[in-house]
mmCIF file of C-alpha atoms and ligand atoms in Angstrom:
data_model
loop_
_atom_site.group_PDB
_atom_site.id
_atom_site.type_symbol
_atom_site.label_atom_id
_atom_site.label_comp_id
_atom_site.label_asym_id
_atom_site.label_seq_id
_atom_site.Cartn_x
_atom_site.Cartn_y
_atom_site.Cartn_z
ATOM 1 C CA UNK P 1 13.388 -52.574 -14.497
ATOM 2 C CA UNK P 2 13.105 -48.963 -15.000
ATOM 3 C CA UNK P 3 14.118 -46.534 -17.665
ATOM 4 C CA UNK P 4 17.488 -44.737 -17.311
ATOM 5 C CA UNK P 5 17.240 -41.201 -16.093
ATOM 6 C CA UNK P 6 19.182 -39.128 -18.702
ATOM 7 C CA UNK P 7 21.129 -36.327 -17.307
ATOM 8 C CA UNK P 8 18.692 -33.769 -18.955
ATOM 9 C CA UNK P 9 15.898 -35.393 -16.957
ATOM 10 C CA UNK P 10 18.135 -35.444 -14.045
ATOM 11 C CA UNK P 11 18.719 -31.623 -14.490
ATOM 12 C CA UNK P 12 14.959 -31.173 -14.757
ATOM 13 C CA UNK P 13 14.008 -32.756 -11.636
ATOM 14 C CA UNK P 14 16.518 -30.748 -9.994
ATOM 15 C CA UNK P 15 15.583 -27.618 -11.326
ATOM 16 C CA UNK P 16 11.527 -28.012 -10.319
ATOM 17 C CA UNK P 17 12.782 -29.534 -6.659
ATOM 18 C CA UNK P 18 14.676 -26.455 -6.153
ATOM 19 C CA UNK P 19 11.912 -24.196 -7.487
ATOM 20 C CA UNK P 20 9.538 -25.997 -5.341
ATOM 21 C CA UNK P 21 12.125 -25.253 -2.536
ATOM 22 C CA UNK P 22 12.063 -21.861 -3.293
ATOM 23 C CA UNK P 23 8.353 -21.400 -3.607
ATOM 24 C CA UNK P 24 7.984 -22.877 0.069
ATOM 25 C CA UNK P 25 10.484 -20.376 1.505
ATOM 26 C CA UNK P 26 8.858 -17.508 -0.076
ATOM 27 C CA UNK P 27 5.514 -18.788 1.188
ATOM 28 C CA UNK P 28 6.764 -19.285 4.386
ATOM 29 C CA UNK P 29 8.153 -15.826 4.331
ATOM 30 C CA UNK P 30 5.250 -14.098 3.301
ATOM 31 C CA UNK P 31 3.248 -15.681 6.234
ATOM 32 C CA UNK P 32 5.789 -14.213 8.803
ATOM 33 C CA UNK P 33 5.717 -11.230 7.177
ATOM 34 C CA UNK P 34 1.879 -11.010 7.349
ATOM 35 C CA UNK P 35 1.663 -12.748 10.908
ATOM 36 C CA UNK P 36 4.320 -9.852 11.816
ATOM 37 C CA UNK P 37 1.711 -7.101 10.372
ATOM 38 C CA UNK P 38 -0.599 -6.783 12.952
ATOM 39 C CA UNK P 39 -3.918 -5.118 12.530
ATOM 40 C CA UNK P 40 -5.885 -1.974 12.706
ATOM 41 C CA UNK P 41 -8.882 -1.714 14.869
ATOM 42 C CA UNK P 42 -11.534 1.104 15.193
ATOM 43 C CA UNK P 43 -12.862 2.050 19.019
ATOM 44 C CA UNK P 44 -16.203 2.633 18.337
ATOM 45 C CA UNK P 45 -15.801 4.341 22.024
ATOM 46 C CA UNK P 46 -13.791 6.910 20.338
ATOM 47 C CA UNK P 47 -15.432 7.463 16.665
ATOM 48 C CA UNK P 48 -17.653 10.221 17.070
ATOM 49 C CA UNK P 49 -20.753 8.656 15.080
ATOM 50 C CA UNK P 50 -21.087 5.821 17.989
ATOM 51 C CA UNK P 51 -19.510 7.763 20.898
ATOM 52 C CA UNK P 52 -22.481 8.405 23.548
ATOM 53 C CA UNK P 53 -23.009 11.884 24.287
ATOM 54 C CA UNK P 54 -21.381 13.098 21.097
ATOM 55 C CA UNK P 55 -24.875 14.157 19.690
ATOM 56 C CA UNK P 56 -26.058 17.338 17.164
ATOM 57 C CA UNK P 57 -22.729 17.297 15.440
ATOM 58 C CA UNK P 58 -21.822 16.578 12.066
ATOM 59 C CA UNK P 59 -21.397 13.048 10.587
ATOM 60 C CA UNK P 60 -17.779 12.212 10.169
ATOM 61 C CA UNK P 61 -17.060 10.440 7.136
ATOM 62 C CA UNK P 62 -13.657 10.245 6.719
ATOM 63 C CA UNK P 63 -13.667 6.277 7.241
ATOM 64 C CA UNK P 64 -15.459 6.469 3.723
ATOM 65 C CA UNK P 65 -13.436 8.601 2.066
ATOM 66 C CA UNK P 66 -9.943 8.331 3.383
ATOM 67 C CA UNK P 67 -9.279 4.691 2.715
ATOM 68 C CA UNK P 68 -6.637 3.572 -0.193
ATOM 69 C CA UNK P 69 -9.376 1.211 -1.614
ATOM 70 C CA UNK P 70 -11.818 2.729 -3.950
ATOM 71 C CA UNK P 71 -14.802 1.195 -1.585
ATOM 72 C CA UNK P 72 -13.517 1.583 2.001
ATOM 73 C CA UNK P 73 -12.572 -1.728 3.881
ATOM 74 C CA UNK P 74 -14.429 0.050 6.667
ATOM 75 C CA UNK P 75 -18.470 -1.264 6.759
ATOM 76 C CA UNK P 76 -21.533 -0.724 8.835
ATOM 77 C CA UNK P 77 -22.350 -3.585 10.818
ATOM 78 C CA UNK P 78 -25.627 -4.241 13.057
ATOM 79 C CA UNK P 79 -25.544 -6.089 16.105
ATOM 80 C CA UNK P 80 -29.224 -7.565 15.704
ATOM 81 C CA UNK P 81 -28.998 -8.784 19.277
ATOM 82 C CA UNK P 82 -28.984 -4.971 20.321
ATOM 83 C CA UNK P 83 -31.488 -3.731 17.709
ATOM 84 C CA UNK P 84 -35.022 -2.859 18.728
ATOM 85 C CA UNK P 85 -36.441 -3.696 15.454
ATOM 86 C CA UNK P 86 -37.835 -0.643 15.104
ATOM 87 C CA UNK P 87 -41.191 0.456 13.183
ATOM 88 C CA UNK P 88 -39.262 4.072 12.726
ATOM 89 C CA UNK P 89 -35.718 3.064 12.700
ATOM 90 C CA UNK P 90 -33.669 6.586 12.913
ATOM 91 C CA UNK P 91 -30.956 4.777 11.355
ATOM 92 C CA UNK P 92 -32.989 3.657 8.544
ATOM 93 C CA UNK P 93 -35.176 6.555 7.735
ATOM 94 C CA UNK P 94 -34.507 10.298 7.347
ATOM 95 C CA UNK P 95 -36.590 11.008 10.420
ATOM 96 C CA UNK P 96 -36.663 14.775 9.611
ATOM 97 C CA UNK P 97 -38.046 14.219 5.951
ATOM 98 C CA UNK P 98 -41.490 14.845 5.129
ATOM 99 C CA UNK P 99 -44.132 12.039 6.335
ATOM 100 C CA UNK P 100 -45.377 9.928 3.444
ATOM 101 C CA UNK P 101 -49.039 8.506 2.855
ATOM 102 C CA UNK P 102 -48.209 5.607 5.431
ATOM 103 C CA UNK P 103 -47.478 7.804 8.013
ATOM 104 C CA UNK P 104 -43.533 6.897 7.709
ATOM 105 C CA UNK P 105 -40.614 9.345 6.926
ATOM 106 C CA UNK P 106 -40.362 9.712 3.342
ATOM 107 C CA UNK P 107 -36.488 9.587 2.876
ATOM 108 C CA UNK P 108 -34.169 6.803 3.662
ATOM 109 C CA UNK P 109 -30.868 7.976 5.684
ATOM 110 C CA UNK P 110 -28.057 5.564 3.499
ATOM 111 C CA UNK P 111 -27.277 7.414 0.409
ATOM 112 C CA UNK P 112 -26.158 3.927 -0.971
ATOM 113 C CA UNK P 113 -29.501 2.364 -0.226
ATOM 114 C CA UNK P 114 -27.198 -0.499 1.567
ATOM 115 C CA UNK P 115 -29.900 -1.395 4.300
ATOM 116 C CA UNK P 116 -33.232 -3.211 3.838
ATOM 117 C CA UNK P 117 -35.997 -3.555 6.239
ATOM 118 C CA UNK P 118 -37.905 -6.572 6.354
ATOM 119 C CA UNK P 119 -41.158 -6.923 8.594
ATOM 120 C CA UNK P 120 -40.790 -9.853 11.226
ATOM 121 C CA UNK P 121 -44.014 -11.844 11.097
ATOM 122 C CA UNK P 122 -47.361 -10.735 10.384
ATOM 123 C CA UNK P 123 -47.911 -6.808 9.641
ATOM 124 C CA UNK P 124 -50.729 -5.580 11.911
ATOM 125 C CA UNK P 125 -51.910 -2.211 9.924
ATOM 126 C CA UNK P 126 -54.023 -1.339 12.841
ATOM 127 C CA UNK P 127 -51.154 -0.825 15.524
ATOM 128 C CA UNK P 128 -48.256 -0.012 13.263
ATOM 129 C CA UNK P 129 -45.772 0.983 16.390
ATOM 130 C CA UNK P 130 -46.129 -2.809 17.383
ATOM 131 C CA UNK P 131 -44.718 -4.060 14.431
ATOM 132 C CA UNK P 132 -40.958 -5.407 14.218
ATOM 133 C CA UNK P 133 -38.411 -5.092 11.376
ATOM 134 C CA UNK P 134 -35.550 -6.610 10.373
ATOM 135 C CA UNK P 135 -32.965 -4.281 9.289
ATOM 136 C CA UNK P 136 -29.862 -5.682 7.265
ATOM 137 C CA UNK P 137 -26.953 -3.965 5.907
ATOM 138 C CA UNK P 138 -25.778 -4.914 2.419
ATOM 139 C CA UNK P 139 -21.620 -4.945 2.898
ATOM 140 C CA UNK P 140 -21.289 -4.739 -1.012
ATOM 141 C CA UNK P 141 -23.241 -1.552 -1.011
ATOM 142 C CA UNK P 142 -21.927 -0.213 2.258
ATOM 143 C CA UNK P 143 -18.723 1.956 2.327
ATOM 144 C CA UNK P 144 -18.497 3.026 6.223
ATOM 145 C CA UNK P 145 -20.095 6.368 5.647
ATOM 146 C CA UNK P 146 -21.396 6.286 9.358
ATOM 147 C CA UNK P 147 -24.425 8.493 8.743
ATOM 148 C CA UNK P 148 -26.621 5.031 9.770
ATOM 149 C CA UNK P 149 -24.100 4.790 12.797
ATOM 150 C CA UNK P 150 -24.796 8.230 13.737
ATOM 151 C CA UNK P 151 -28.824 8.301 13.384
ATOM 152 C CA UNK P 152 -28.899 4.680 15.520
ATOM 153 C CA UNK P 153 -26.924 6.109 18.301
ATOM 154 C CA UNK P 154 -28.540 6.482 21.722
ATOM 155 C CA UNK P 155 -31.212 8.523 22.702
ATOM 156 C CA UNK P 156 -32.496 8.269 19.174
ATOM 157 C CA UNK P 157 -31.991 4.575 18.686
ATOM 158 C CA UNK P 158 -29.827 1.789 20.362
ATOM 159 C CA UNK P 159 -26.882 1.875 19.441
ATOM 160 C CA UNK P 160 -26.703 -1.386 17.229
ATOM 161 C CA UNK P 161 -25.179 -0.069 14.209
ATOM 162 C CA UNK P 162 -21.192 0.319 14.490
ATOM 163 C CA UNK P 163 -18.208 0.741 11.954
ATOM 164 C CA UNK P 164 -15.936 -1.904 11.558
ATOM 165 C CA UNK P 165 -12.544 -2.653 10.105
ATOM 166 C CA UNK P 166 -13.493 -5.285 7.840
ATOM 167 C CA UNK P 167 -10.083 -7.396 8.221
ATOM 168 C CA UNK P 168 -10.649 -9.589 4.930
ATOM 169 C CA UNK P 169 -11.129 -6.503 3.005
ATOM 170 C CA UNK P 170 -8.297 -4.206 4.768
ATOM 171 C CA UNK P 171 -4.786 -4.229 3.276
ATOM 172 C CA UNK P 172 -3.112 -3.561 6.817
ATOM 173 C CA UNK P 173 -1.072 -0.557 5.538
ATOM 174 C CA UNK P 174 1.407 0.293 7.525
ATOM 175 C CA UNK P 175 0.584 3.683 8.156
ATOM 176 C CA UNK P 176 -3.732 3.629 7.491
ATOM 177 C CA UNK P 177 -4.560 6.575 5.834
ATOM 178 C CA UNK P 178 -8.228 6.419 7.804
ATOM 179 C CA UNK P 179 -6.200 6.560 11.121
ATOM 180 C CA UNK P 180 -4.000 9.512 9.831
ATOM 181 C CA UNK P 181 -7.217 11.548 8.949
ATOM 182 C CA UNK P 182 -9.513 10.405 11.983
ATOM 183 C CA UNK P 183 -10.217 13.550 14.078
ATOM 184 C CA UNK P 184 -10.735 11.515 16.964
ATOM 185 C CA UNK P 185 -7.707 8.943 17.255
ATOM 186 C CA UNK P 186 -10.087 6.218 16.922
ATOM 187 C CA UNK P 187 -7.736 4.025 15.168
ATOM 188 C CA UNK P 188 -5.303 1.495 17.119
ATOM 189 C CA UNK P 189 -2.871 -0.920 15.245
ATOM 190 C CA UNK P 190 -2.567 -4.046 17.165
ATOM 191 C CA UNK P 191 0.011 -6.570 17.177
ATOM 192 C CA UNK P 192 -1.125 -10.024 15.909
ATOM 193 C CA UNK P 193 -2.926 -12.287 18.176
ATOM 194 C CA UNK P 194 -4.113 -8.954 20.029
ATOM 195 C CA UNK P 195 -7.833 -8.435 19.938
ATOM 196 C CA UNK P 196 -8.297 -6.334 23.029
ATOM 197 C CA UNK P 197 -7.276 -2.507 23.112
ATOM 198 C CA UNK P 198 -4.551 -1.242 25.442
ATOM 199 C CA UNK P 199 -7.498 0.589 27.579
ATOM 200 C CA UNK P 200 -9.118 -2.983 27.795
ATOM 201 C CA UNK P 201 -6.485 -5.211 29.065
ATOM 202 C CA UNK P 202 -6.779 -5.978 32.872
HETATM 203 S S1 SF4 Z 1 -12.425 8.611 10.722
HETATM 204 FE FE1 SF4 Z 1 -12.779 8.369 13.391
HETATM 205 S S2 SF4 Z 1 -14.427 9.580 13.841
HETATM 206 FE FE2 SF4 Z 1 -14.484 9.770 11.589
HETATM 207 S S3 SF4 Z 1 -15.824 7.927 10.883
HETATM 208 FE FE3 SF4 Z 1 -13.796 6.822 11.462
HETATM 209 S S4 SF4 Z 1 -13.243 6.229 13.116
HETATM 210 FE FE4 SF4 Z 1 -14.712 7.658 13.240
HETATM 211 S S1 SF4 Z 2 -22.248 3.384 6.793
HETATM 212 FE FE1 SF4 Z 2 -23.431 4.866 5.169
HETATM 213 S S2 SF4 Z 2 -23.201 3.381 3.318
HETATM 214 FE FE2 SF4 Z 2 -23.104 1.842 4.956
HETATM 215 S S3 SF4 Z 2 -25.253 1.344 5.510
HETATM 216 FE FE3 SF4 Z 2 -24.790 3.126 6.988
HETATM 217 S S4 SF4 Z 2 -25.591 4.870 5.889
HETATM 218 FE FE4 SF4 Z 2 -25.527 2.952 4.021
HETATM 219 S S1 SF4 Z 3 -5.137 -0.192 6.628
HETATM 220 FE FE1 SF4 Z 3 -5.234 0.804 4.425
HETATM 221 S S2 SF4 Z 3 -7.046 -0.507 3.657
HETATM 222 FE FE2 SF4 Z 3 -6.932 -1.119 5.961
HETATM 223 S S3 SF4 Z 3 -8.759 0.610 6.528
HETATM 224 FE FE3 SF4 Z 3 -6.578 1.482 6.818
HETATM 225 S S4 SF4 Z 3 -6.163 2.544 4.557
HETATM 226 FE FE4 SF4 Z 3 -8.105 1.228 4.747
#
C-alpha cells in the first residue's frame, strides 16, 4: 500500500506542476515571439562590394563596423562551386602589392588572416598558372569587412565570395543597425518562412 501523501507534499507537487505549466507557457510564448520576428537578409545585388559594374569604388565596411555584436553577424562565404580556384586569387592576394620571389603578390587582402589557400592535388612548379587552390574562409575570424568580396568581383575574379547574414549568430534586432547604415539599402526584413526577396517573387 502506498504511503499517505502529506498536505505539505501535496502542496509541493502542485507548486512544481504549476511551475512546469508556467515554463511551458513561457517557452511557447518565446517560440511564438521568435517565430513572428522575421529575419534580415542582405541582397548581394545591391551591396556595393558585390554588385556588378561597381568597380574602382572604395570598399564599404559598414557590415563589419555597424553590427550591435562585437564580431559582426555578417560573414564572407566562398561559393566553391563558382570559385575558379585561381593561382592568383584577387580575393586572397592584394594584387597591387610587390611580387615576391615566387612570383606571387607579397601581401594578403584579408586584414584578419581569415582566408586559407590550399593546393588541390600535386603542384607543378613548372606550370604555376595550371595549379589550383582551394580558398576557405575561417568564419571565426571573418568580420564581414567585404574586402575579399570586392577583390573577387568580376571582372577581376568570378564573384564567388559574398557577404551573408549568419542567422545562427544574428540577434534579428527589430531595427538592424547595419540596415540603417547601409548606403545601398541592401538589407531587407522578411517575415518568418519567407526566403525570397520581394523582387524575386513571381
Ligand atoms: S552596409 Fe550595405 S553596401 Fe555596405 S557592405 Fe553592407 S550590404 Fe554592402
Ligand atoms: S570579409 Fe574581410 S575579414 Fe572576412 S574573409 Fe573577407 S577580407 Fe577577411
Ligand atoms: S539584426 Fe542586429 S545582430 Fe543582426 S546583423 Fe543587424 S545589427 Fe547585427
